[in-house]
Coordinates of N, CA and C in Angstrom, one line a residue:
M846 N -6.5 21.2 8.0 CA -5.7 20.4 8.9 C -4.2 20.9 8.9
R847 N -3.7 21.1 10.1 CA -2.4 21.7 10.2 C -1.3 20.6 10.1
D848 N -0.4 20.8 9.2 CA 0.7 19.8 9.0 C 2.1 20.4 9.2
I849 N 2.8 20.0 10.2 CA 4.1 20.4 10.5 C 5.2 19.4 10.1
T850 N 4.9 18.2 10.4 CA 5.9 17.1 10.1 C 5.9 16.7 8.7
Y851 N 4.7 16.6 8.1 CA 4.6 16.0 6.7 C 5.5 16.7 5.7
P852 N 5.4 18.0 5.6 CA 6.3 18.7 4.6 C 7.8 18.4 4.8
A853 N 8.2 18.3 6.0 CA 9.6 18.0 6.3 C 9.9 16.5 5.9
V854 N 9.0 15.6 6.1 CA 9.2 14.2 5.7 C 9.3 14.1 4.2
I855 N 8.4 14.9 3.5 CA 8.5 14.8 2.0 C 9.8 15.3 1.5
V856 N 10.3 16.4 2.1 CA 11.6 16.9 1.6 C 12.7 15.9 1.9
A857 N 12.7 15.3 3.0 CA 13.7 14.3 3.4 C 13.6 13.1 2.4
A858 N 12.3 12.7 2.1 CA 12.2 11.5 1.2 C 12.7 11.9 -0.2
K859 N 12.4 13.1 -0.7 CA 12.9 13.4 -2.1 C 14.4 13.5 -2.1
T860 N 14.9 14.0 -1.0 CA 16.4 14.1 -0.9 C 17.0 12.7 -1.0
L861 N 16.4 11.8 -0.3 CA 16.8 10.4 -0.3 C 16.7 9.7 -1.6
F862 N 15.6 10.0 -2.3 CA 15.5 9.5 -3.7 C 16.6 9.9 -4.6
K863 N 17.1 11.2 -4.4 CA 18.2 11.7 -5.2 C 19.5 11.1 -4.8
V864 N 19.7 10.9 -3.5 CA 20.9 10.3 -3.0 C 21.0 8.9 -3.6
L865 N 19.9 8.2 -3.6 CA 19.9 6.8 -4.1 C 19.8 6.7 -5.6
G866 N 19.8 7.9 -6.3 CA 19.8 7.9 -7.7 C 18.6 7.1 -8.3
Q867 N 17.5 7.2 -7.7 CA 16.3 6.5 -8.1 C 15.6 7.2 -9.3
K868 N 15.1 6.4 -10.2 CA 14.4 6.9 -11.4 C 12.9 6.6 -11.2
I869 N 12.2 7.6 -10.8 CA 10.7 7.5 -10.4 C 9.9 8.1 -11.5
T870 N 9.0 7.3 -12.1 CA 8.1 7.8 -13.1 C 6.7 7.7 -12.6
V871 N 5.9 8.8 -12.8 CA 4.5 8.8 -12.4 C 3.7 9.0 -13.7
T872 N 2.8 8.0 -14.0 CA 2.0 8.1 -15.2 C 0.5 8.3 -14.7
G873 N -0.2 9.2 -15.4 CA -1.6 9.4 -15.0 C -1.8 10.3 -13.8
A874 N -0.8 11.1 -13.5 CA -1.0 12.0 -12.3 C -2.1 12.9 -12.4
E875 N -2.6 13.2 -13.6 CA -3.7 14.1 -13.9 C -5.0 13.6 -13.3
N876 N -5.0 12.3 -13.0 CA -6.2 11.6 -12.5 C -6.5 11.9 -11.0
I877 N -5.5 12.5 -10.4 CA -5.6 12.9 -9.0 C -6.1 14.3 -8.9
P878 N -7.2 14.6 -8.3 CA -7.8 16.0 -8.3 C -6.9 16.9 -7.4
R879 N -6.9 18.1 -7.7 CA -6.1 19.1 -7.0 C -6.8 19.6 -5.7
E880 N -8.1 19.3 -5.7 CA -8.9 19.6 -4.4 C -10.0 18.6 -4.3
G881 N -10.5 18.4 -3.1 CA -11.6 17.5 -2.8 C -11.2 16.1 -2.4
G882 N -12.0 15.4 -1.8 CA -11.7 14.1 -1.3 C -11.6 13.0 -2.4
A883 N -10.8 12.1 -2.2 CA -10.7 10.9 -3.1 C -9.9 9.8 -2.3
L884 N -10.3 8.6 -2.6 CA -9.7 7.4 -2.0 C -8.7 6.8 -2.9
L885 N -7.4 6.8 -2.6 CA -6.4 6.2 -3.5 C -6.2 4.7 -3.0
A886 N -6.5 3.8 -3.9 CA -6.3 2.3 -3.6 C -5.1 1.8 -4.3
F887 N -4.1 1.3 -3.5 CA -2.8 0.8 -4.0 C -2.7 -0.7 -3.9
N888 N -1.9 -1.3 -4.8 CA -1.5 -2.6 -4.6 C -0.4 -2.6 -3.6
H889 N -0.1 -3.8 -3.0 CA 0.9 -3.8 -1.9 C 1.9 -4.9 -2.1
I890 N 3.2 -4.4 -2.4 CA 4.2 -5.4 -2.7 C 5.5 -5.2 -1.8
G891 N 5.5 -4.1 -1.0 CA 6.7 -3.9 -0.2 C 6.4 -3.0 1.0
Y892 N 7.4 -3.0 1.9 CA 7.2 -2.2 3.1 C 7.3 -0.7 2.9
V893 N 7.9 -0.3 1.8 CA 8.0 1.2 1.6 C 7.0 1.7 0.6
D894 N 5.9 0.9 0.4 CA 4.9 1.3 -0.6 C 4.2 2.7 -0.2
F895 N 4.0 2.9 1.1 CA 3.3 4.1 1.4 C 4.2 5.4 1.1
V896 N 5.5 5.2 1.1 CA 6.3 6.4 0.8 C 6.1 6.8 -0.7
Y897 N 6.2 5.8 -1.5 CA 6.0 6.1 -3.0 C 4.6 6.3 -3.4
G898 N 3.7 5.7 -2.6 CA 2.3 6.0 -2.8 C 1.9 7.5 -2.6
G899 N 2.5 8.0 -1.5 CA 2.3 9.4 -1.2 C 2.9 10.3 -2.3
F900 N 4.0 9.9 -2.9 CA 4.7 10.6 -4.0 C 3.8 10.8 -5.2
A901 N 2.8 9.8 -5.4 CA 2.0 9.9 -6.6 C 1.1 11.1 -6.6
A902 N 0.8 11.7 -5.4 CA -0.1 12.8 -5.3 C 0.7 14.2 -5.4
Q903 N 2.0 14.1 -5.4 CA 2.8 15.4 -5.4 C 2.5 16.2 -6.6
P904 N 2.4 15.6 -7.8 CA 2.1 16.5 -9.0 C 0.8 17.2 -8.9
A905 N -0.1 16.8 -8.1 CA -1.4 17.4 -8.0 C -1.4 18.5 -7.0
G906 N -0.4 19.4 -7.2 CA -0.3 20.6 -6.3 C 0.3 20.2 -4.9
G907 N 1.1 19.2 -4.9 CA 1.7 18.8 -3.6 C 0.7 18.3 -2.6
R908 N -0.3 17.6 -3.0 CA -1.3 17.1 -2.0 C -0.7 16.0 -1.1
L909 N -1.3 15.9 0.1 CA -0.8 14.9 1.0 C -1.8 13.8 1.1
V910 N -1.3 12.6 1.4 CA -2.2 11.4 1.5 C -2.2 10.9 2.9
R911 N -3.3 10.7 3.4 CA -3.5 10.1 4.8 C -3.7 8.6 4.6
F912 N -2.7 7.8 5.0 CA -2.7 6.4 4.8 C -3.4 5.7 6.0
M913 N -4.2 4.6 5.6 CA -4.7 3.7 6.6 C -3.7 2.6 6.8
A914 N -3.3 2.4 8.1 CA -2.2 1.5 8.4 C -2.6 0.7 9.6
K915 N -2.0 -0.5 9.8 CA -2.4 -1.3 10.9 C -2.0 -0.6 12.2
K916 N -2.9 -0.9 13.2 CA -2.7 -0.2 14.5 C -1.4 -0.5 15.2
E917 N -0.8 -1.6 14.9 CA 0.5 -1.9 15.5 C 1.6 -0.9 15.2
V918 N 1.5 -0.3 14.0 CA 2.5 0.7 13.6 C 2.4 1.9 14.5
F919 N 1.2 2.2 14.9 CA 1.0 3.4 15.8 C 1.4 3.1 17.2
D920 N 1.5 1.8 17.6 CA 1.9 1.5 18.9 C 3.4 1.5 19.1
H921 N 4.1 1.6 18.0 CA 5.6 1.7 18.1 C 6.0 3.0 18.8
P922 N 7.0 2.9 19.7 CA 7.4 4.1 20.4 C 8.0 5.2 19.6
V923 N 8.6 4.9 18.4 CA 9.1 5.9 17.5 C 8.2 6.1 16.3
G924 N 7.8 5.0 15.7 CA 6.9 5.2 14.5 C 5.5 5.7 14.8
G925 N 5.0 5.4 16.0 CA 3.7 5.8 16.4 C 3.5 7.4 16.4
P926 N 4.3 8.1 17.1 CA 4.2 9.6 17.1 C 4.4 10.2 15.7
I927 N 5.2 9.6 14.9 CA 5.4 10.1 13.5 C 4.1 9.9 12.7
M928 N 3.6 8.7 12.8 CA 2.4 8.4 12.1 C 1.2 9.3 12.5
R929 N 1.1 9.5 13.8 CA 0.0 10.4 14.2 C 0.2 11.9 13.8
S930 N 1.5 12.3 13.8 CA 1.8 13.7 13.3 C 1.5 13.9 11.9
L931 N 1.5 12.8 11.1 CA 1.2 12.8 9.7 C -0.3 12.7 9.4
H932 N -1.0 12.5 10.5 CA -2.5 12.3 10.4 C -2.9 11.1 9.6
H933 N -2.1 10.0 9.7 CA -2.5 8.8 9.1 C -3.6 8.1 10.0
I934 N -4.2 7.0 9.5 CA -5.3 6.5 10.2 C -5.1 5.1 10.7
P935 N -5.1 4.8 12.0 CA -4.8 3.5 12.5 C -6.0 2.5 12.2
V936 N -5.7 1.3 11.9 CA -6.7 0.3 11.6 C -6.5 -0.9 12.5
D937 N -7.6 -1.1 13.3 CA -7.6 -2.3 14.2 C -8.3 -3.4 13.4
R938 N -7.5 -4.4 13.1 CA -8.1 -5.5 12.2 C -9.1 -6.3 13.0
G939 N -9.2 -6.2 14.3 CA -10.2 -6.9 15.0 C -11.5 -6.1 15.1
D940 N -11.4 -4.8 14.9 CA -12.6 -3.9 15.0 C -12.3 -2.7 14.1
G941 N -12.7 -2.8 12.8 CA -12.4 -1.7 11.9 C -13.4 -0.6 11.8
I942 N -14.4 -0.6 12.6 CA -15.5 0.4 12.5 C -14.9 1.9 12.8
A943 N -14.1 2.0 13.8 CA -13.5 3.3 14.1 C -12.7 3.9 12.9
S944 N -11.9 3.0 12.3 CA -11.0 3.5 11.2 C -11.9 3.8 10.0
F945 N -13.0 3.0 9.8 CA -13.9 3.3 8.7 C -14.4 4.7 8.8
H946 N -14.9 5.0 10.0 CA -15.5 6.3 10.1 C -14.5 7.5 10.1
H947 N -13.3 7.1 10.6 CA -12.2 8.1 10.6 C -11.9 8.4 9.1
A948 N -11.8 7.4 8.3 CA -11.4 7.6 6.9 C -12.6 8.4 6.2
V949 N -13.8 8.0 6.4 CA -14.9 8.7 5.8 C -14.9 10.2 6.2
D950 N -14.7 10.5 7.5 CA -14.6 11.9 7.9 C -13.6 12.7 7.2
F951 N -12.4 12.1 7.1 CA -11.3 12.8 6.3 C -11.7 13.1 4.9
L952 N -12.3 12.1 4.2 CA -12.7 12.2 2.8 C -13.8 13.3 2.7
K953 N -14.7 13.3 3.6 CA -15.7 14.3 3.5 C -15.2 15.7 3.7
K954 N -14.0 15.8 4.4 CA -13.4 17.1 4.6 C -12.5 17.5 3.5
G955 N -12.4 16.7 2.4 CA -11.7 17.0 1.3 C -10.3 16.4 1.2
E956 N -10.0 15.5 2.1 CA -8.6 14.9 2.2 C -8.5 13.8 1.2
L957 N -7.2 13.5 0.8 CA -6.9 12.2 0.1 C -6.6 11.2 1.1
V958 N -7.2 10.0 1.0 CA -6.9 8.9 1.9 C -6.3 7.7 1.1
G959 N -5.3 7.1 1.6 CA -4.7 6.0 0.9 C -5.0 4.7 1.6
I960 N -5.3 3.7 0.8 CA -5.7 2.4 1.4 C -5.0 1.3 0.6
F961 N -4.6 0.2 1.2 CA -4.1 -1.0 0.6 C -5.2 -2.1 0.8
P962 N -6.1 -2.2 -0.2 CA -7.2 -3.1 0.0 C -6.9 -4.6 0.1
E963 N -5.6 -5.0 -0.2 CA -5.2 -6.4 0.0 C -4.9 -6.6 1.5
A964 N -4.7 -5.5 2.2 CA -4.5 -5.6 3.7 C -3.1 -6.0 4.0
T965 N -2.5 -6.9 3.3 CA -1.1 -7.3 3.6 C -0.3 -7.4 2.3
I966 N 1.0 -7.5 2.4 CA 1.9 -7.5 1.2 C 1.6 -8.8 0.4
S967 N 1.6 -8.7 -0.9 CA 1.4 -9.9 -1.7 C 2.8 -10.5 -2.1
R968 N 3.0 -11.7 -1.6 CA 4.3 -12.4 -1.9 C 4.3 -12.8 -3.4
A969 N 3.1 -12.9 -4.0 CA 3.0 -13.3 -5.4 C 3.4 -12.1 -6.3
M970 N 3.5 -10.9 -5.8 CA 3.8 -9.7 -6.6 C 2.7 -9.4 -7.6
E971 N 1.5 -10.0 -7.4 CA 0.4 -9.6 -8.2 C -0.8 -9.4 -7.2
L972 N -1.8 -8.8 -7.7 CA -2.9 -8.5 -6.8 C -3.7 -9.8 -6.3
K973 N -3.7 -9.9 -5.0 CA -4.5 -11.0 -4.4 C -5.9 -10.6 -4.1
E974 N -6.6 -11.4 -3.4 CA -8.0 -11.0 -3.1 C -8.0 -9.7 -2.3
I975 N -8.9 -8.8 -2.6 CA -9.0 -7.5 -1.9 C -10.3 -7.4 -1.1
K976 N -10.2 -6.6 -0.1 CA -11.4 -6.4 0.8 C -12.4 -5.4 0.2
S977 N -13.6 -5.5 0.7 CA -14.6 -4.5 0.2 C -14.6 -3.2 0.9
G978 N -13.7 -3.0 1.9 CA -13.7 -1.8 2.6 C -13.5 -0.6 1.8
A979 N -12.6 -0.7 0.8 CA -12.3 0.5 0.0 C -13.6 1.0 -0.7
V980 N -14.3 0.1 -1.3 CA -15.6 0.5 -2.0 C -16.6 1.1 -1.0
R981 N -16.7 0.4 0.2 CA -17.7 0.9 1.1 C -17.3 2.3 1.7
I982 N -16.0 2.5 1.9 CA -15.6 3.8 2.5 C -15.9 4.9 1.4
A983 N -15.5 4.7 0.2 CA -15.7 5.7 -0.9 C -17.2 5.9 -1.1
Q984 N -18.0 4.9 -1.0 CA -19.4 5.1 -1.2 C -20.0 5.9 -0.1
E985 N -19.6 5.6 1.1 CA -20.2 6.3 2.3 C -19.8 7.7 2.3
A986 N -18.6 8.0 1.8 CA -18.1 9.4 1.8 C -18.5 10.2 0.5
G987 N -19.0 9.4 -0.5 CA -19.4 10.0 -1.7 C -18.3 10.6 -2.6
V988 N -17.1 9.8 -2.6 CA -15.9 10.3 -3.3 C -15.5 9.2 -4.3
P989 N -14.7 9.6 -5.3 CA -14.2 8.6 -6.2 C -13.1 7.7 -5.6
I990 N -12.9 6.5 -6.2 CA -11.8 5.7 -5.9 C -10.8 5.9 -7.0
I991 N -9.5 6.0 -6.7 CA -8.5 6.2 -7.7 C -7.5 5.0 -7.6
P992 N -7.5 4.0 -8.5 CA -6.6 2.9 -8.4 C -5.2 3.4 -8.7
V993 N -4.2 2.9 -8.0 CA -2.8 3.3 -8.2 C -1.9 2.0 -8.1
A994 N -1.1 1.8 -9.2 CA -0.2 0.6 -9.2 C 1.2 1.1 -8.9
L995 N 1.8 0.3 -8.0 CA 3.2 0.6 -7.7 C 4.1 -0.6 -8.2
W996 N 5.2 -0.3 -8.7 CA 6.1 -1.4 -9.2 C 7.6 -1.0 -9.0
G997 N 8.4 -1.9 -8.4 CA 9.8 -1.6 -8.2 C 10.1 -1.5 -6.7
T998 N 9.1 -1.1 -5.9 CA 9.3 -0.9 -4.5 C 9.7 -2.2 -3.8
Q999 N 9.2 -3.4 -4.3 CA 9.5 -4.6 -3.7 C 11.0 -5.0 -3.7
M1000 N 11.7 -4.4 -4.7 CA 13.1 -4.7 -4.8 C 13.9 -4.1 -3.7
M1001 N 13.3 -3.2 -2.9 CA 14.0 -2.5 -1.8 C 13.8 -3.2 -0.5
M1002 N 12.5 -3.6 -0.3 CA 12.2 -4.1 1.1 C 10.8 -4.8 1.0
T1003 N 10.8 -6.1 1.1 CA 9.6 -6.9 1.0 C 9.7 -8.1 1.9
K1004 N 8.7 -8.9 1.9 CA 8.7 -10.2 2.7 C 9.7 -11.2 2.1
D1005 N 10.4 -11.9 3.0 CA 11.2 -13.0 2.7 C 12.5 -12.7 1.9
R1006 N 12.8 -11.4 1.8 CA 14.0 -11.0 1.0 C 14.8 -10.0 1.8
P1007 N 16.1 -10.0 1.7 CA 16.9 -9.0 2.4 C 16.7 -7.6 1.8
K1008 N 16.9 -6.6 2.6 CA 16.8 -5.2 2.2 C 17.9 -4.9 1.1
D1009 N 17.5 -4.1 0.2 CA 18.4 -3.7 -0.9 C 18.2 -2.3 -1.3
F1010 N 19.0 -1.4 -0.8 CA 18.8 0.0 -1.1 C 20.0 0.5 -2.0
K1011 N 20.5 -0.3 -2.9 CA 21.5 0.1 -3.8 C 21.0 1.2 -4.7
R1012 N 21.9 2.0 -5.2 CA 21.6 3.1 -6.1 C 21.0 2.7 -7.4
G1013 N 20.2 3.6 -8.0 CA 19.8 3.4 -9.4 C 18.5 2.7 -9.6
K1014 N 17.8 2.3 -8.6 CA 16.6 1.5 -8.8 C 15.5 2.4 -9.4
R1015 N 14.7 1.7 -10.2 CA 13.5 2.4 -10.9 C 12.2 2.0 -10.2
I1016 N 11.4 3.1 -10.1 CA 10.1 2.9 -9.4 C 9.1 3.4 -10.4
S1017 N 8.1 2.6 -10.7 CA 7.0 3.0 -11.6 C 5.7 3.2 -10.8
I1018 N 5.0 4.3 -11.0 CA 3.7 4.6 -10.4 C 2.7 4.9 -11.5
I1019 N 1.7 4.1 -11.6 CA 0.6 4.3 -12.6 C -0.7 4.6 -11.9
V1020 N -1.2 5.8 -12.2 CA -2.5 6.3 -11.6 C -3.6 6.0 -12.6
G1021 N -4.6 5.2 -12.2 CA -5.7 5.0 -13.1 C -6.8 6.0 -13.0
E1022 N -7.8 5.9 -13.9 CA -8.9 6.8 -13.9 C -9.8 6.6 -12.7
P1023 N -10.3 7.6 -12.1 CA -11.2 7.5 -10.9 C -12.6 6.9 -11.3
F1024 N -13.2 6.2 -10.4 CA -14.6 5.9 -10.6 C -15.3 6.0 -9.3
V1025 N -16.6 6.3 -9.3 CA -17.4 6.5 -8.1 C -18.3 5.3 -7.9
P1026 N -18.1 4.6 -6.7 CA -19.0 3.5 -6.4 C -20.4 3.9 -6.3
T1027 N -21.3 3.1 -6.8 CA -22.8 3.5 -6.7 C -23.4 3.0 -5.4
G1028 N -22.8 2.0 -4.8 CA -23.3 1.4 -3.6 C -24.3 0.4 -3.8
D1029 N -24.6 0.1 -5.1 CA -25.7 -0.9 -5.4 C -25.2 -2.4 -5.0
D1030 N -23.9 -2.7 -5.3 CA -23.4 -4.0 -5.0 C -21.9 -3.9 -4.7
A1031 N -21.6 -3.8 -3.4 CA -20.2 -3.6 -2.9 C -19.3 -4.7 -3.4
N1032 N -19.8 -5.9 -3.5 CA -19.0 -7.1 -3.9 C -18.6 -6.9 -5.4
A1033 N -19.6 -6.6 -6.2 CA -19.4 -6.4 -7.6 C -18.4 -5.3 -7.9
E1034 N -18.6 -4.2 -7.2 CA -17.7 -3.1 -7.4 C -16.3 -3.3 -6.9
T1035 N -16.2 -4.2 -5.9 CA -14.9 -4.6 -5.4 C -14.2 -5.4 -6.5
E1036 N -14.9 -6.3 -7.1 CA -14.4 -7.0 -8.2 C -13.9 -6.1 -9.4
R1037 N -14.7 -5.1 -9.6 CA -14.4 -4.1 -10.6 C -13.0 -3.4 -10.3
L1038 N -12.9 -3.0 -9.0 CA -11.6 -2.4 -8.5 C -10.5 -3.4 -8.7
H1039 N -10.7 -4.6 -8.4 CA -9.7 -5.7 -8.5 C -9.2 -5.8 -9.9
G1040 N -10.2 -5.8 -10.9 CA -9.8 -5.9 -12.3 C -9.0 -4.7 -12.8
I1041 N -9.4 -3.5 -12.4 CA -8.7 -2.3 -12.8 C -7.3 -2.3 -12.3
L1042 N -7.2 -2.5 -11.0 CA -5.9 -2.4 -10.3 C -5.0 -3.5 -10.8
S1043 N -5.5 -4.7 -11.0 CA -4.7 -5.8 -11.5 C -4.2 -5.5 -12.9
G1044 N -5.0 -4.8 -13.7 CA -4.6 -4.4 -15.0 C -3.5 -3.4 -15.0
L1045 N -3.6 -2.5 -14.1 CA -2.5 -1.5 -13.9 C -1.2 -2.1 -13.5
V1046 N -1.3 -3.1 -12.6 CA 0.0 -3.7 -12.2 C 0.6 -4.5 -13.4
D1047 N -0.2 -5.1 -14.2 CA 0.3 -5.8 -15.4 C 0.9 -4.8 -16.3
E1048 N 0.3 -3.6 -16.4 CA 0.9 -2.6 -17.3 C 2.2 -2.1 -16.8
A1049 N 2.3 -2.0 -15.5 CA 3.6 -1.6 -14.9 C 4.7 -2.6 -15.1
V1050 N 4.3 -3.9 -15.0 CA 5.3 -4.9 -15.3 C 5.7 -4.9 -16.7
A1051 N 4.8 -4.8 -17.6 CA 5.0 -4.9 -19.1 C 5.9 -3.7 -19.6
T1052 N 5.7 -2.5 -19.0 CA 6.4 -1.3 -19.4 C 7.7 -1.1 -18.7
F1053 N 8.1 -1.9 -17.8 CA 9.3 -1.8 -17.1 C 10.5 -2.2 -18.0
P1054 N 11.6 -1.5 -18.0 CA 12.7 -1.9 -19.0 C 13.2 -3.3 -18.8
E1055 N 13.3 -4.0 -19.8 CA 13.7 -5.4 -19.8 C 15.1 -5.6 -19.2
S1056 N 15.9 -4.5 -19.4 CA 17.3 -4.6 -18.9 C 17.4 -4.5 -17.4
E1057 N 16.3 -4.0 -16.8 CA 16.2 -3.9 -15.3 C 15.3 -4.9 -14.7
Q1058 N 14.8 -5.8 -15.6 CA 13.8 -6.8 -15.1 C 14.0 -8.1 -15.9
P1059 N 15.2 -8.8 -15.7 CA 15.5 -10.0 -16.5 C 14.4 -11.1 -16.4
A1060 N 14.4 -11.9 -17.4 CA 13.4 -13.0 -17.4 C 13.6 -13.9 -16.1
G1061 N 12.5 -14.2 -15.4 CA 12.6 -15.1 -14.3 C 12.9 -14.3 -13.0
S1062 N 12.9 -13.0 -13.0 CA 13.2 -12.2 -11.8 C 12.3 -12.5 -10.7
W1063 N 12.8 -12.6 -9.5 CA 12.1 -13.1 -8.3 C 10.9 -12.1 -8.0
W1064 N 11.0 -10.9 -8.4 CA 10.0 -9.9 -8.1 C 8.9 -9.8 -9.1
V1065 N 8.9 -10.7 -10.1 CA 7.9 -10.6 -11.1 C 6.9 -11.8 -10.9
P1066 N 5.6 -11.6 -11.1 CA 4.6 -12.7 -10.9 C 4.9 -13.9 -11.7
A1067 N 4.7 -15.1 -11.2 CA 4.9 -16.3 -11.9 C 4.0 -16.4 -13.2
R1068 N 2.8 -15.8 -13.1 CA 1.9 -15.8 -14.3 C 2.5 -15.0 -15.4
L1069 N 3.4 -14.1 -15.1 CA 4.0 -13.3 -16.2 C 5.5 -13.7 -16.5
G1070 N 5.8 -14.9 -16.0 CA 7.1 -15.5 -16.3 C 8.2 -15.2 -15.3
G1071 N 7.8 -14.7 -14.1 CA 8.7 -14.4 -13.1 C 8.9 -15.5 -12.1
G1072 N 9.8 -15.2 -11.1 CA 10.1 -16.2 -10.1 C 9.4 -16.1 -8.8
A1073 N 8.4 -15.2 -8.7 CA 7.6 -15.0 -7.5 C 6.7 -16.2 -7.3
P1074 N 6.3 -16.5 -6.0 CA 5.4 -17.6 -5.8 C 4.0 -17.4 -6.5
T1075 N 3.4 -18.4 -6.9 CA 2.0 -18.3 -7.4 C 1.1 -17.7 -6.4
L1076 N -0.1 -17.3 -6.8 CA -1.0 -16.8 -5.8 C -1.4 -17.9 -4.8
E1077 N -1.5 -19.1 -5.3 CA -1.9 -20.2 -4.4 C -0.8 -20.5 -3.4
R1078 N 0.5 -20.6 -3.9 CA 1.6 -20.8 -3.0 C 1.7 -19.7 -2.0
A1079 N 1.6 -18.4 -2.5 CA 1.7 -17.3 -1.6 C 0.7 -17.3 -0.5
K1080 N -0.6 -17.8 -0.8 CA -1.6 -17.9 0.2 C -1.2 -18.9 1.3
E1081 N -0.6 -20.0 0.8 CA -0.1 -21.0 1.8 C 0.9 -20.5 2.7
M1082 N 1.8 -19.7 2.1 CA 2.9 -19.0 2.9 C 2.3 -18.1 3.9
D1083 N 1.3 -17.3 3.5 CA 0.6 -16.4 4.4 C 0.0 -17.1 5.6
D1084 N -0.7 -18.2 5.2 CA -1.4 -19.0 6.3 C -0.4 -19.6 7.2
E1085 N 0.8 -20.0 6.7 CA 1.8 -20.6 7.6 C 2.4 -19.5 8.5
E1086 N 2.5 -18.3 8.0 CA 3.0 -17.2 8.8 C 2.0 -16.8 9.9
R1087 N 0.7 -16.8 9.6 CA -0.3 -16.5 10.6 C -0.3 -17.6 11.7
R1088 N -0.2 -18.8 11.3 CA -0.2 -19.9 12.3 C 1.0 -19.8 13.2
E1089 N 2.2 -19.4 12.6 CA 3.4 -19.2 13.4 C 3.3 -18.1 14.4
R1090 N 2.7 -17.0 13.9 CA 2.4 -15.8 14.8 C 1.5 -16.2 16.0
A1091 N 0.5 -16.9 15.6 CA -0.5 -17.3 16.7 C 0.2 -18.2 17.7
R1092 N 1.1 -19.1 17.2 CA 1.8 -20.0 18.1 C 2.7 -19.2 19.1
R1093 N 3.4 -18.2 18.5 CA 4.3 -17.4 19.4 C 3.5 -16.6 20.4
R1094 N 2.3 -16.1 20.0 CA 1.5 -15.3 20.9 C 1.0 -16.2 22.0
A1095 N 0.6 -17.4 21.7 CA 0.2 -18.4 22.7 C 1.3 -18.7 23.7
E1096 N 2.5 -18.9 23.2 CA 3.6 -19.2 24.0 C 3.9 -18.0 25.0
K1097 N 3.8 -16.8 24.5 CA 4.0 -15.6 25.3 C 3.0 -15.5 26.4
R1098 N 1.7 -15.8 26.1 CA 0.7 -15.7 27.1 C 0.9 -16.8 28.1
A1099 N 1.3 -18.0 27.7 CA 1.5 -19.1 28.6 C 2.7 -18.8 29.5
A1100 N 3.7 -18.1 29.0 CA 4.9 -17.8 29.8 C 4.6 -16.7 30.9
K1101 N 3.6 -15.8 30.5 CA 3.3 -14.8 31.5 C 2.5 -15.4 32.7
K1102 N 1.7 -16.5 32.4 CA 0.9 -17.1 33.5 C 1.8 -17.9 34.5
K1103 N 3.0 -18.2 34.0 CA 3.8 -19.0 34.9 C 4.4 -18.1 36.1

């Protein structure tokens, strides 16, 4: 697959990391293969997760990750052409069959594909319920799933919080050991993935310097002593957000009919 834009984007991102004085640590990078297909499954805590998620594969010979992202991003007049030039995969939440096969095809061709199995950002800052799509895609393609935990990205840009790109932020990336789904029980293996990825997120929180993560910090899960909403409250907030979006769409449709 020919990549013209991706290398330039990586150079620009690394330059930005240096300008911002960011301290990025990648643990377990040896778990990402230097060749062959693999599905990288990430937790989702901020809008810039895909940038740092892609960085996780750089130690593996500079490999590139093709991310699965919602179709609306590809519809954007500026972001869309860029996403397509990076060979990312659009996901139509109303009909995910095409994106499923697109991802499987890439994996069978030896590509790394990135997926956020929670589908949306977790306001709770811990892993919420995940979809079975990751396990089903990996099983169909016959490739391993590699769980990857991101931590610190939420401090820059996430839901309900102002953007904060001040210098010196720390980003932690922990790459777990790969496992190959058997296909015997997609739900059970999805639970397995949830447990592994949740454990990696807890590890990332626990190993983050206390001086940069004071007790009660808003970006830390309530379960771990932080100020983020509980999973239950976060779900309520997500539901409220969905209802509000539906209301706005209905108003727009009604306005067009007038």
